[in-house]
Coordinates of C-alpha atoms in Angstrom, one line a residue:
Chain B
X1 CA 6.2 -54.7 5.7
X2 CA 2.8 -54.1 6.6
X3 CA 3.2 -55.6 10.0
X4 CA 6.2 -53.4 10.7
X5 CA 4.0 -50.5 9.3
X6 CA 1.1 -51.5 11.9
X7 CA 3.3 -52.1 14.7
X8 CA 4.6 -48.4 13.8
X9 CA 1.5 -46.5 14.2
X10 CA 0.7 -48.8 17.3
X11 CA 4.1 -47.6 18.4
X12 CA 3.7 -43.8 18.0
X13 CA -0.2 -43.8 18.9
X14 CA 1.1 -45.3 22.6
X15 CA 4.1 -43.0 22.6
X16 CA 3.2 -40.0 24.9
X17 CA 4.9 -37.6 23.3
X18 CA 3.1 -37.4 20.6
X19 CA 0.4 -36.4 22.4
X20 CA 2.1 -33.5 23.7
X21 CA 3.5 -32.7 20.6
X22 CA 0.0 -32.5 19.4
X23 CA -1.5 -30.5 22.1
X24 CA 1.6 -28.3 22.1
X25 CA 0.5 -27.8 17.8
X26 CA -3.3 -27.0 18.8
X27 CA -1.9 -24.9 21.8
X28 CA -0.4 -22.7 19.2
X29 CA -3.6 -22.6 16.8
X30 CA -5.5 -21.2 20.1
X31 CA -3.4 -19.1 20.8
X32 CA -3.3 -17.4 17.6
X33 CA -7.5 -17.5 17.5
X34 CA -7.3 -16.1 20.8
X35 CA -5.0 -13.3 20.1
X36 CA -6.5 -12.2 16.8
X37 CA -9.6 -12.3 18.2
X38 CA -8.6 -9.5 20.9
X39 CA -5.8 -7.9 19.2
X40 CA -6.6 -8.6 15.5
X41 CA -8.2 -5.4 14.9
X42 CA -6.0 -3.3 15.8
X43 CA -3.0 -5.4 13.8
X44 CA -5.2 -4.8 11.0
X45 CA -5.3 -0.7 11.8
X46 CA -1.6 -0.7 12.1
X47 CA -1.6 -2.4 8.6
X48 CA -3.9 0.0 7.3
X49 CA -2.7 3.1 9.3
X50 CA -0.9 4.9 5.8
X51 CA -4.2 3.9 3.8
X52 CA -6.8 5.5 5.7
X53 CA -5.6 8.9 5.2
X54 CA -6.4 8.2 1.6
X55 CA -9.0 4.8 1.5
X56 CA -12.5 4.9 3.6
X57 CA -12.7 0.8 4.2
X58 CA -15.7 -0.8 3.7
X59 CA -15.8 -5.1 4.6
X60 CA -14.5 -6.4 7.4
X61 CA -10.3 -8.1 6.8
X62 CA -10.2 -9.4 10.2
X63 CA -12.4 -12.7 8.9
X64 CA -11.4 -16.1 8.8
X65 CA -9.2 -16.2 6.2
X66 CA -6.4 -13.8 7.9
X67 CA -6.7 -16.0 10.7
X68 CA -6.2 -19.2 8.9
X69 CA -3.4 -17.2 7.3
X70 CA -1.8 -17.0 10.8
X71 CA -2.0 -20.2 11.7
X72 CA -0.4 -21.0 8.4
X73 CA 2.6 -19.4 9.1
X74 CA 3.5 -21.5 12.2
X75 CA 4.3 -23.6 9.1
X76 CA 7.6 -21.4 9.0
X77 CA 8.5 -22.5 12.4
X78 CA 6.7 -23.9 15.2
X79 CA 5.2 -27.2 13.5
X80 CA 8.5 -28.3 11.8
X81 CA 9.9 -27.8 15.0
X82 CA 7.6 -30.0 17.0
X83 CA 7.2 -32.5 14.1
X84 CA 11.0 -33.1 14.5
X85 CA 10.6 -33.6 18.1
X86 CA 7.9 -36.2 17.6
X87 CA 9.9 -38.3 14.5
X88 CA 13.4 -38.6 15.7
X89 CA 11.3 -40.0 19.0
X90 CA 10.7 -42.8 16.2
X91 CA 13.7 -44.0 16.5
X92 CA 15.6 -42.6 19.4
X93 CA 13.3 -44.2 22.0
X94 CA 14.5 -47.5 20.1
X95 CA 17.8 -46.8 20.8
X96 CA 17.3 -45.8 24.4
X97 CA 15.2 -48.3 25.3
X98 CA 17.3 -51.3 23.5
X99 CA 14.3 -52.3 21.5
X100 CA 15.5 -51.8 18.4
X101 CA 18.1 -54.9 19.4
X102 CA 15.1 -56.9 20.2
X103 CA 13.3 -55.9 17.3
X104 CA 16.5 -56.8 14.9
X105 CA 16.6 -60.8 16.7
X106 CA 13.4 -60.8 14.7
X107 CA 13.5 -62.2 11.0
X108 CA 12.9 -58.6 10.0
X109 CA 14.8 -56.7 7.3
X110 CA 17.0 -53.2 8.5
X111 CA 15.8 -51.6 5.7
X112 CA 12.5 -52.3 5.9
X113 CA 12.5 -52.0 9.1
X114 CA 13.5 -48.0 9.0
X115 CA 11.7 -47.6 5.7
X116 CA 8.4 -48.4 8.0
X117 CA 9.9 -45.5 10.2
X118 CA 10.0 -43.1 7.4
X119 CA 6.5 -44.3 6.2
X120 CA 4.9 -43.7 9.5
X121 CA 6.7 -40.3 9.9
X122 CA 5.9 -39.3 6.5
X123 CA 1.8 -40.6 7.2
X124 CA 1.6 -38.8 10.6
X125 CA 3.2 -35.8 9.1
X126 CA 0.7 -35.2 6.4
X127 CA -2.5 -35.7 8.7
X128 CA -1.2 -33.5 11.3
X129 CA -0.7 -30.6 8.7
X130 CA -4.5 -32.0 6.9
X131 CA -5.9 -31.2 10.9
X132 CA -4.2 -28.6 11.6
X133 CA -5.7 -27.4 8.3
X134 CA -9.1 -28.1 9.1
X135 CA -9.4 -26.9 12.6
X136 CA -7.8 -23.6 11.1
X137 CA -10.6 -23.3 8.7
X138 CA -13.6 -24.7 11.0
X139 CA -12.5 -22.3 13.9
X140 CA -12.0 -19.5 12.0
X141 CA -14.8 -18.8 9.8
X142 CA -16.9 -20.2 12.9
X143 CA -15.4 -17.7 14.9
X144 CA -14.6 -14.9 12.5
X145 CA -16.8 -15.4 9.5
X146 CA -15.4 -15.2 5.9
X147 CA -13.7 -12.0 3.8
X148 CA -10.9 -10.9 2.1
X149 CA -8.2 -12.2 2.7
X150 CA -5.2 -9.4 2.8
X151 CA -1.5 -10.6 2.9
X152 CA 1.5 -8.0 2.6
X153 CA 3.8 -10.6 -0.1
X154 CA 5.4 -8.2 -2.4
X155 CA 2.8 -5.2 -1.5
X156 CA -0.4 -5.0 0.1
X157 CA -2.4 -7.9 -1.6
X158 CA -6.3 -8.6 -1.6
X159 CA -8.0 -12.1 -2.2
X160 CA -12.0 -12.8 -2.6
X161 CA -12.8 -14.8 -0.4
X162 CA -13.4 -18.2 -2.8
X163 CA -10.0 -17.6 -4.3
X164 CA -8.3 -16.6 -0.9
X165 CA -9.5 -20.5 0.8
X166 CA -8.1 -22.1 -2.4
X167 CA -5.0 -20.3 -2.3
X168 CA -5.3 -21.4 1.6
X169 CA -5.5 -25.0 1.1
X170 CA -3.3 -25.2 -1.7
X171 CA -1.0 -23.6 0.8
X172 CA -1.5 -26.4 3.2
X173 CA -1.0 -29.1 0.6
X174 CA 2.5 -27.6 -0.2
X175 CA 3.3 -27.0 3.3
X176 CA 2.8 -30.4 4.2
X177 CA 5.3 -31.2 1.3
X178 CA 7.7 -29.2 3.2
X179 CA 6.5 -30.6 6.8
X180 CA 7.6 -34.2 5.6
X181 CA 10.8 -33.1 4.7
X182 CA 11.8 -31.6 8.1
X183 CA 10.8 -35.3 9.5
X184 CA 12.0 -37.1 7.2
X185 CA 15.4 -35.5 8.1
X186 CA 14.5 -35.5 11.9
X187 CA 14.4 -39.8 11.3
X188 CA 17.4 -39.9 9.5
X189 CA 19.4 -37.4 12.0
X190 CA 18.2 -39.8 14.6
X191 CA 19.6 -42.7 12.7
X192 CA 23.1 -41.4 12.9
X193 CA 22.6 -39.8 16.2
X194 CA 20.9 -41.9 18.0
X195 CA 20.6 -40.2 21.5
X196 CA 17.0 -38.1 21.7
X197 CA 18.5 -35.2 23.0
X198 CA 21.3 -34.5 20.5
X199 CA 19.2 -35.5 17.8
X200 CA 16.5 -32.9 19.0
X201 CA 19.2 -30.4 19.3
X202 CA 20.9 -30.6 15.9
X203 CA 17.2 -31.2 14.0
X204 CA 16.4 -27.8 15.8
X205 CA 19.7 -26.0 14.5
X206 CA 19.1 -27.2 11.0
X207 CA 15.7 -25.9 11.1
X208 CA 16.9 -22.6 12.3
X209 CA 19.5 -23.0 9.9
X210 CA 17.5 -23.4 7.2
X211 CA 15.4 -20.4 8.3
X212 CA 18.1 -18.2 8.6
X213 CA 19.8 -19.8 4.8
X214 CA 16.3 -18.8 3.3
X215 CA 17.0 -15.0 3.8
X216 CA 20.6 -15.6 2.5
X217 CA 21.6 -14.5 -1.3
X218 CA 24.2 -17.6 -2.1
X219 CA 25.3 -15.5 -5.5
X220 CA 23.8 -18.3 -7.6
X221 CA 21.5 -18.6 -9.5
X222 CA 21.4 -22.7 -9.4
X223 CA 21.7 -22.4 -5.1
X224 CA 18.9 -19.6 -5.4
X225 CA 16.4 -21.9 -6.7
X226 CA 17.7 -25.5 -6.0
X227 CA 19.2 -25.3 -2.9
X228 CA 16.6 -27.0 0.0
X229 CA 16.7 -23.8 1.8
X230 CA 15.1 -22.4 -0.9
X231 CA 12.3 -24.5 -1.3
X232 CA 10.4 -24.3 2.0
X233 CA 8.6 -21.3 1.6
X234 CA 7.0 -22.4 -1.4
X235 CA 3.8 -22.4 0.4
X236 CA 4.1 -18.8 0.7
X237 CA 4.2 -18.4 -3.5
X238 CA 0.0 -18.7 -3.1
X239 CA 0.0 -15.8 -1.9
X240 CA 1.6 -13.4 -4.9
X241 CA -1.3 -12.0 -6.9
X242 CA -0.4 -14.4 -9.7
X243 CA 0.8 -17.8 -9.1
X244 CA 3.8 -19.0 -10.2
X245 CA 2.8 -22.7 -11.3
X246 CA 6.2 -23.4 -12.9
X247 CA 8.2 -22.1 -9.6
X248 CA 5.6 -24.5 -7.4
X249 CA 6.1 -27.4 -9.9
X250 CA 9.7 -27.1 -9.7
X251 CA 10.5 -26.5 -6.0
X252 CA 7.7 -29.0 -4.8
X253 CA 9.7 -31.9 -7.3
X254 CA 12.7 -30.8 -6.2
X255 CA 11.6 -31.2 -2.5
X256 CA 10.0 -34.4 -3.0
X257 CA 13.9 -35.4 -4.5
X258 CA 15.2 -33.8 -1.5
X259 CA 13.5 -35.9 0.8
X260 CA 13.8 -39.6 -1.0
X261 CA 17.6 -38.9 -0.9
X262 CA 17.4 -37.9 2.7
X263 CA 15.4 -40.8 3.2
X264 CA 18.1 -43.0 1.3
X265 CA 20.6 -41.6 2.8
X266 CA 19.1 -42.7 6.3
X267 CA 18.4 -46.3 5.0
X268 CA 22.0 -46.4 3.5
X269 CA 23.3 -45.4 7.2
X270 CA 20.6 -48.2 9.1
X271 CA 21.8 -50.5 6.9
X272 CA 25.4 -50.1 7.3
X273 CA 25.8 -49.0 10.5
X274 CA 26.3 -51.1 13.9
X275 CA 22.3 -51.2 15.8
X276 CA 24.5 -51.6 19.5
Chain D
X1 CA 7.9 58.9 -15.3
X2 CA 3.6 59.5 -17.0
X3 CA 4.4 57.1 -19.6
X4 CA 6.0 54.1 -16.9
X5 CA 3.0 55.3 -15.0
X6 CA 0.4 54.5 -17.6
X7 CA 2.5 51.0 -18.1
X8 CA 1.5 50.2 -14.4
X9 CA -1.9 50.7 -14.6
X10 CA -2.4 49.1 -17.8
X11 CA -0.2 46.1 -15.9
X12 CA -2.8 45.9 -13.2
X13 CA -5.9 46.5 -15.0
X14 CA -5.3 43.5 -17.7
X15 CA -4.1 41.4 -14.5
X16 CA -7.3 42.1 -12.9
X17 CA -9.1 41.3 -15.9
X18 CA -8.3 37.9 -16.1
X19 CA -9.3 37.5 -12.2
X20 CA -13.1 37.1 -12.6
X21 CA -15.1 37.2 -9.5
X22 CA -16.9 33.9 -11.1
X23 CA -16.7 32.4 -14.7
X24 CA -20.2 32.6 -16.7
X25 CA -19.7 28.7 -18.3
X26 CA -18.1 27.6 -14.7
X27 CA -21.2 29.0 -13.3
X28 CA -23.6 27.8 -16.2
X29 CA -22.3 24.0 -15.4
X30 CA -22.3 24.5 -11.7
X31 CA -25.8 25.2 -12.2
X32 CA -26.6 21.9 -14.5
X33 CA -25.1 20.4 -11.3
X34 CA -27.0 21.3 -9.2
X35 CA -30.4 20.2 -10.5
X36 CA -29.1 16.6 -9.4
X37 CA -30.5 16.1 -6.0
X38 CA -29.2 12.5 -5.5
X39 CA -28.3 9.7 -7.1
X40 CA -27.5 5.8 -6.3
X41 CA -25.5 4.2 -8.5
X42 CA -24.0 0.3 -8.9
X43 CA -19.5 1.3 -8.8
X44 CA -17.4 -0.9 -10.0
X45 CA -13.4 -0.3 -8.7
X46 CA -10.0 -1.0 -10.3
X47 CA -7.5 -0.1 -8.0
X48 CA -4.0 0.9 -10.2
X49 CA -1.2 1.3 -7.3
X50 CA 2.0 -0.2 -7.5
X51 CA 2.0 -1.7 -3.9
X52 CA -1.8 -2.7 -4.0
X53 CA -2.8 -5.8 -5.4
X54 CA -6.7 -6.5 -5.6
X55 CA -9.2 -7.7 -8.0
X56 CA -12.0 -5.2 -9.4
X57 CA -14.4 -4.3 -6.2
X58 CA -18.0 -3.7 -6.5
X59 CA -19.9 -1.3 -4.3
X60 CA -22.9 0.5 -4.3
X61 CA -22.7 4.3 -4.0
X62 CA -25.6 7.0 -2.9
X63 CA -25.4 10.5 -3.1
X64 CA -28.3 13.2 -1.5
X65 CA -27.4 16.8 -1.7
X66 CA -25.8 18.3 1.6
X67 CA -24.9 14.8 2.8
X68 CA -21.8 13.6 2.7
X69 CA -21.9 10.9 -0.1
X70 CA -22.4 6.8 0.9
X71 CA -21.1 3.6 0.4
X72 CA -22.2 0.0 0.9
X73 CA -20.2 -3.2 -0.5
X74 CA -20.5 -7.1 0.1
X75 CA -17.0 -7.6 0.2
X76 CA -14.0 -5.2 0.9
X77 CA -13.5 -2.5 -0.9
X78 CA -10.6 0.2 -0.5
X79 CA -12.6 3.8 -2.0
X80 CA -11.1 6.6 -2.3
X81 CA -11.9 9.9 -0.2
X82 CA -11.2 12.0 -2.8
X83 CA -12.6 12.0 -6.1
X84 CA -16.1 10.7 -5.8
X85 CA -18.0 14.1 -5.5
X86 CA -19.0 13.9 -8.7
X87 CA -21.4 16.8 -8.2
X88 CA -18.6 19.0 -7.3
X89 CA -20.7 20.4 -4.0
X90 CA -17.1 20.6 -2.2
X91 CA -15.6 22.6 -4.8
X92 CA -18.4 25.7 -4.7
X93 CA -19.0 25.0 -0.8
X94 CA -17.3 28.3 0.3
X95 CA -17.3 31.1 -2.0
X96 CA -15.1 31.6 -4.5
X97 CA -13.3 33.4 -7.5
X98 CA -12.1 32.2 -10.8
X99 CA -9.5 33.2 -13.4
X100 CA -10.1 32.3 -16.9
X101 CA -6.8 30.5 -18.1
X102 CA -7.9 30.3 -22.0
X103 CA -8.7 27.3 -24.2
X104 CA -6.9 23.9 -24.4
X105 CA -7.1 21.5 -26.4
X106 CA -6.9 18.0 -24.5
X107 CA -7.1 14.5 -26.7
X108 CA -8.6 16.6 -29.6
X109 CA -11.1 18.0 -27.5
X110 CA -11.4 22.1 -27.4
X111 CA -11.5 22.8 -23.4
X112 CA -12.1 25.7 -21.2
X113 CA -9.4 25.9 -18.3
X114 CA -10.6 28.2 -15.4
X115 CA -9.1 28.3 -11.8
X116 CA -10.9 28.3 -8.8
X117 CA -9.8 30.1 -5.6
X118 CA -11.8 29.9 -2.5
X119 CA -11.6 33.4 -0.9
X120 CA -12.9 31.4 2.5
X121 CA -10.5 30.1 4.7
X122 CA -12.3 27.0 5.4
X123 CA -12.1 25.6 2.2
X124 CA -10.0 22.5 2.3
X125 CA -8.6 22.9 -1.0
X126 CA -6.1 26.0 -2.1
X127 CA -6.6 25.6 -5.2
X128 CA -8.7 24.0 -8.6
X129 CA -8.0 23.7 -11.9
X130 CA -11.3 22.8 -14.2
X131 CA -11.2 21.3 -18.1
X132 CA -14.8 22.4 -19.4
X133 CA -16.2 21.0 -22.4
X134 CA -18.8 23.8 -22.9
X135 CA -20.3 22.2 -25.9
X136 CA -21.5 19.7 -23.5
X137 CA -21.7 21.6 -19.8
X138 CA -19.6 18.9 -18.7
X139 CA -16.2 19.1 -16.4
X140 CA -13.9 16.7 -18.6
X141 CA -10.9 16.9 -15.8
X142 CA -10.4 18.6 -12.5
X143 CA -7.5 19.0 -10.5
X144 CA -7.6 19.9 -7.4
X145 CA -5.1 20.7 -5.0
X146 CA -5.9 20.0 -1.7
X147 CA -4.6 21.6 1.9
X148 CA -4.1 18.3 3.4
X149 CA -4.1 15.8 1.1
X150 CA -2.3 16.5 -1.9
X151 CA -2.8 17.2 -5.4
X152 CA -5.8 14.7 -7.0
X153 CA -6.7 14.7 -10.7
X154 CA -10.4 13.7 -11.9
X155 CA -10.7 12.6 -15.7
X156 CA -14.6 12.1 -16.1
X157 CA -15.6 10.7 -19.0
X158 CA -20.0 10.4 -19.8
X159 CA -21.9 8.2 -21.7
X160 CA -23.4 10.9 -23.7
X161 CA -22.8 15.0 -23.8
X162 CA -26.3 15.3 -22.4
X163 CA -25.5 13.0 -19.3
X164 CA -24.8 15.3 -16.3
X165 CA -23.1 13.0 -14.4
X166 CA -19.8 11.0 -15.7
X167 CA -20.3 7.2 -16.2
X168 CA -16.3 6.2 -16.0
X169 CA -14.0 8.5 -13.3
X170 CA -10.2 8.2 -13.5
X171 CA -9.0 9.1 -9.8
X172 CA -5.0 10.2 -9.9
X173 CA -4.1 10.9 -6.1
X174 CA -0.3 11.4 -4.2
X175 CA -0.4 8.5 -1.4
X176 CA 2.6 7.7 1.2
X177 CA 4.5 4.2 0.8
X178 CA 2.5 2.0 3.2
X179 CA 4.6 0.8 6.4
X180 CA 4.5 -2.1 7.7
X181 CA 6.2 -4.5 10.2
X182 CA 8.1 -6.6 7.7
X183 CA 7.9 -10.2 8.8
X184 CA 4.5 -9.5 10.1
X185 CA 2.3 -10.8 7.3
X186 CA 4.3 -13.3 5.5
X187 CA 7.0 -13.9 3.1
X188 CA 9.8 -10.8 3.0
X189 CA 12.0 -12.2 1.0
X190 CA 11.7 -10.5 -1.8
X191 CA 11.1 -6.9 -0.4
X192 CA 13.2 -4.1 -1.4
X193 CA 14.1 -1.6 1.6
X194 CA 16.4 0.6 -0.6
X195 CA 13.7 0.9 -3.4
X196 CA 10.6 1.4 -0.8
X197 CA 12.5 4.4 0.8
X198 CA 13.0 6.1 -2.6
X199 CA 9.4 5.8 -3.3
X200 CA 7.9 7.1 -0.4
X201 CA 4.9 9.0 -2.2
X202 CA 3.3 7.7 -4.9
X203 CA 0.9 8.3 -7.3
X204 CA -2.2 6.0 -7.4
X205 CA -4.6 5.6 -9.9
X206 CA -8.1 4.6 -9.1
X207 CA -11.0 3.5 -12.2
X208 CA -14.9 4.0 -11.6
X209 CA -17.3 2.6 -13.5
X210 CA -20.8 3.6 -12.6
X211 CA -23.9 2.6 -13.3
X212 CA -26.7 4.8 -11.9
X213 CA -30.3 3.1 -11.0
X214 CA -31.9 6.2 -9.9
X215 CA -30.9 10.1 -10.5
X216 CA -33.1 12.5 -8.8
X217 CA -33.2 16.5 -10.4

C-alpha cells in the first residue's frame, strides 16, 4: 500500500496538469489581490454607501482580512472546480493511456490500488486548500495590513481582527472538508466514467448542481440539513456573529460520511467493474 | 359679537404666553454648558441595530468649543453623526425661541419639557424637544428633529447631578435598510428579501460610555 501510495504522488507530481491546475488556483488568488487592491475601496463605499449618511467611519475595512475573505469564497466555486479537474486526471489518464492494465498484471490489489487514488486525492486536496490558505493570509496582511474584518451573512457583520483570522482559518479547515468531497467524487465519477472529458463534464454539472441545490428549499426538514447540498457551505457558518458549533459538528460528520460512502461506492465499482 | 371678540384675544394672548422668546432654566443650563471649553474623553460603543453586528468599539473622543467635535480609534469603529454634541453648541447655534410644554414626570423623575424653534433658516434641525432636570441643570433627554436626517433621541444619563457632562448617552436614530449586492459578500441563503423591503427605515440604537481624562471650563 505504501508503494502504490508513493508511486501516486510520483504520478500526480510528474502529471502536468497539475501544475496548471495549480497556477490556474494562484491565478485566481492574484487576481483577487490585484482587483481589491484597485477596486477594493470603492466595493467597500458601495457597501457602506446607506451607512455614511448616518456612521462617520473611523479604521480602515479594506485590510487583509476582507481580502482573505475573497479569496475564501473561490471555495464556493473556482477551486472545487479545478480540484475535480486535477483528480479524475488520477484515473482517467490511466484509462487513456492503458496503464492501469499494466499496472493490474502486477500482484497489486484493485482496491488498494484505487484506495491509493482516493488517498492521494484526498492528501493533495487538503495541502492545496492549507496553501492556498497561507498565501491568502501572507499576501494579504503583507499587502493590506490587518483590520476588521466586515462580512454581510445575515446583516452587516464586524469581526476584531484576532477573532476575524480565527474565524478565517477555521473557515479554511472546514472548507478543505468540503474540497475533499468534491474530489473524492471527481475519482469515483472517473471510475465509472472513465474517459477525461466526460468525466470533467459531469464532475462540473454536479458541482454546479450542487450550487444551484444549495439555494433550493427541498420542503424538509431532514433534506434541509442532511442533504450534501447542504453541507458545503458550512465554511461560511464562521462568519454569523455567533457560531453555530452544533450545526458545524453535524454537517462536517455528516460530510466526512458523505465522502467515505462516495469513496466506497467508487471502490465497490473498481472492484467490480471490467479495467478494459 | 364684544364678547366673541374678547374670546379672541384672550385665545391669542394665552397662546402667545406659552411662546417664550427663551426659557429662564433652558437658558440657565445652556449657560452651565457653556463653561466647558473642551473635553477628551476615552468612548466606549455598543452598537444596537438589527442588521449590524459588531462587538463593543473603543475610540477616543475630543471636543474644543467652535470645532466640530473629533475622533480617533485603533480599530474600526462605526460613530454616529448625530448625538455626540454633548454640549449642545448645535442646538443654540442660530437663534432661537422656546415654548414651555409643562412638567413630566419620566422614570420617576420630575422634568421640564421646553421646545426649541430656531427662528434662523440655517438651522439644520426644525425642531427640539428638551427633558430638564432642573434640580440638577442637566438635559436628561433631547429629541431632536432634524431637516435631513430624521428624528434622533438623546437619553443622557451623569455620574453625579453636579457633573455637567453625561457619562452614558443612549443614541435612538431613524436609518435606511442598508443595500447591498446580495451574493457579493458571502452566504445569502438565509436572507429575507420580502422582510428587508418592509423594514426599510429602522430605528438604531447606539450606547456611549464615556470616560473623560481632561474637561476644560
Amino acid at each position: 500500500m505504501r508503494a502504490l501510495l508513493a508511486t501516486e504522488f510520483y504520478k500526480l507530481i510528474k502529471q502536468s496538469r497539475t501544475y496548471y491546475a495549480l497556477a490556474a488556483i494562484f491565478v485566481i488568488e492574484g487576481v483577487v489581490l490585484f482587483s481589491a487592491y484597485y477596486q477594493g475601496a470603492g466595493i467597500i463605499d458601495i457597501v457602506l454607501s446607506n451607512l455614511k449618511d448616518t456612521f462617520y467611519f473611523e479604521g480602515n475595512l479594506l485590510n487583509g482580512n476582507l481580502v482573505t475573505y475573497f479569496i475564501l469564497n473561490s471555495l464556493w466555486f473556482h477551486v472545487p472546480l479545478i480540484l475535480i479537474i486535477i483528480m479524475s486526471g488520477l484515473l482517467t489518464t490511466e484509462y487513456k493511456d492503458k496503464t492501469l492494465q499494466m499496472v493490474m498484471m502486477q500482484p497489486v490489489k484493485k482496491w488498494q490500488y484505487i484506495l491509493s487514488k482516493y488517498i492521494v486525492a484526498i492528501v493533495f486536496t487538503t495541502c492545496v486548500v492549507f496553501v492556498l490558505a497561507l498565501t491568502s493570509f501572507l499576501l494579504s496582511y503583507a499587502l493590506f495590513g490587518k483590520g476588521d474584518l466586515i462580512v454581510y451573512v445575515n446583516g452587516l457583520t464586524f469581526f476584531e481582527h484576532d477573532d476575524a483570522l480565527l474565524r478565517l482559518v477555521y473557515a479554511f479547515i472546514v472548507g478543505a472538508v468540503s474540497m475533499v468531497f468534491f474530489s473524492v467524487v471527481s475519482v469515483t465519477l472517473a471510475v465509472i466514467f472513465k474517459e477525461a472529458m466526460k468525466t470533467w463534464i459531469i464532475a462540473a454539472f454536479f458541482l454546479i448542481l450542487s450550487n444551484i441545490l444549495l439555494k433550493v428549499d427541498f420542503g424538509s426538514e431532514l433534506l434541509n440539513k442532511g442533504l450534501y447540498v447542504k453541507l458545503n457551505d458550512t465554511w461560511q457558518y464562521f462568519f454569523t456573529f455567533e457560531i453555530p458549533w452544533n450545526t458545524i459538528y453535524t454537517n462536517v460528520a455528516l460530510l466526512i460520511a458523505y465522502t467515505l460512502f462516495t469513496m466506497g461506492v467508487g471502490v465497490y465499482v473498481f472492484q467490480k467493474k471490467d479495467i478494459g | 359679537m364684544i364678547q366673541r371678540l374678547i374670546l379672541i384675544v384672550l385665545c391669542i394672548s394665552s397662546i402667545s404666553s406659552l411662546a417664550q422668546e427663551q426659557d429662564e432654566d433652558l437658558l440657565r443650563i445652556k449657560e452651565r454648558l457653556d463653561t466647558v471649553s473642551a473635553f477628551k474623553a476615552d468612548l466606549k460603543l455598543d452598537v444596537d441595530i438589527s442588521f449590524i453586528n459588531m462587538p463593543q468599539k473603543k475610540a477616543t473622543v475630543q471636543f474644543e468649543k467652535g470645532k466640530p467635535i473629533s475622533f480617533s480609534s485603533e480599530d474600526f469603529a462605526l460613530i454616529p453623526k448625530r448625538g455626540l454634541d454633548f454640549s449642545f453648541q448645535e442646538l443654540f447655534e442660530y437663534p432661537f425661541i422656546t415654548v414651555d410644554r409643562g412638567m413630566e414626570t419620566v422614570e420617576g423623575n420630575k422634568l421640564k419639557v421646553v421646545n426649541i424653534i430656531p427662528t434662523d433658516k440655517k438651522a439644520d434641525f426644525s425642531i427640539a424637544t428638551l427633558y430638564l432636570d432642573l434640580k440638577a441643570e442637566q438635559i436628561a433627554i433631547s429629541e431632536i428633529s432634524t431637516k435631513k436626517d430624521g428624528i434622533y433621541t438623546l437619553l443622557l444619563d451623569y455620574s453625579t447631578s453636579e457633573s455637567v457632562l453625561p457619562t452614558k448617552v443612549e443614541v435612538q436614530f431613524e436609518m435606511e435598510r442598508i443595500r447591498i449586492p446580495l451574493n457579493f459578500m458571502g452566504k445569502d441563503i438565509d436572507v429575507d428579501r420580502k422582510k428587508m423591503r418592509e423594514e426599510e427605515v429602522k430605528t438604531g440604537k447606539i450606547f456611549l460610555t464615556l470616560d473623560y481624562k481632561t474637561i476644560s471650563y
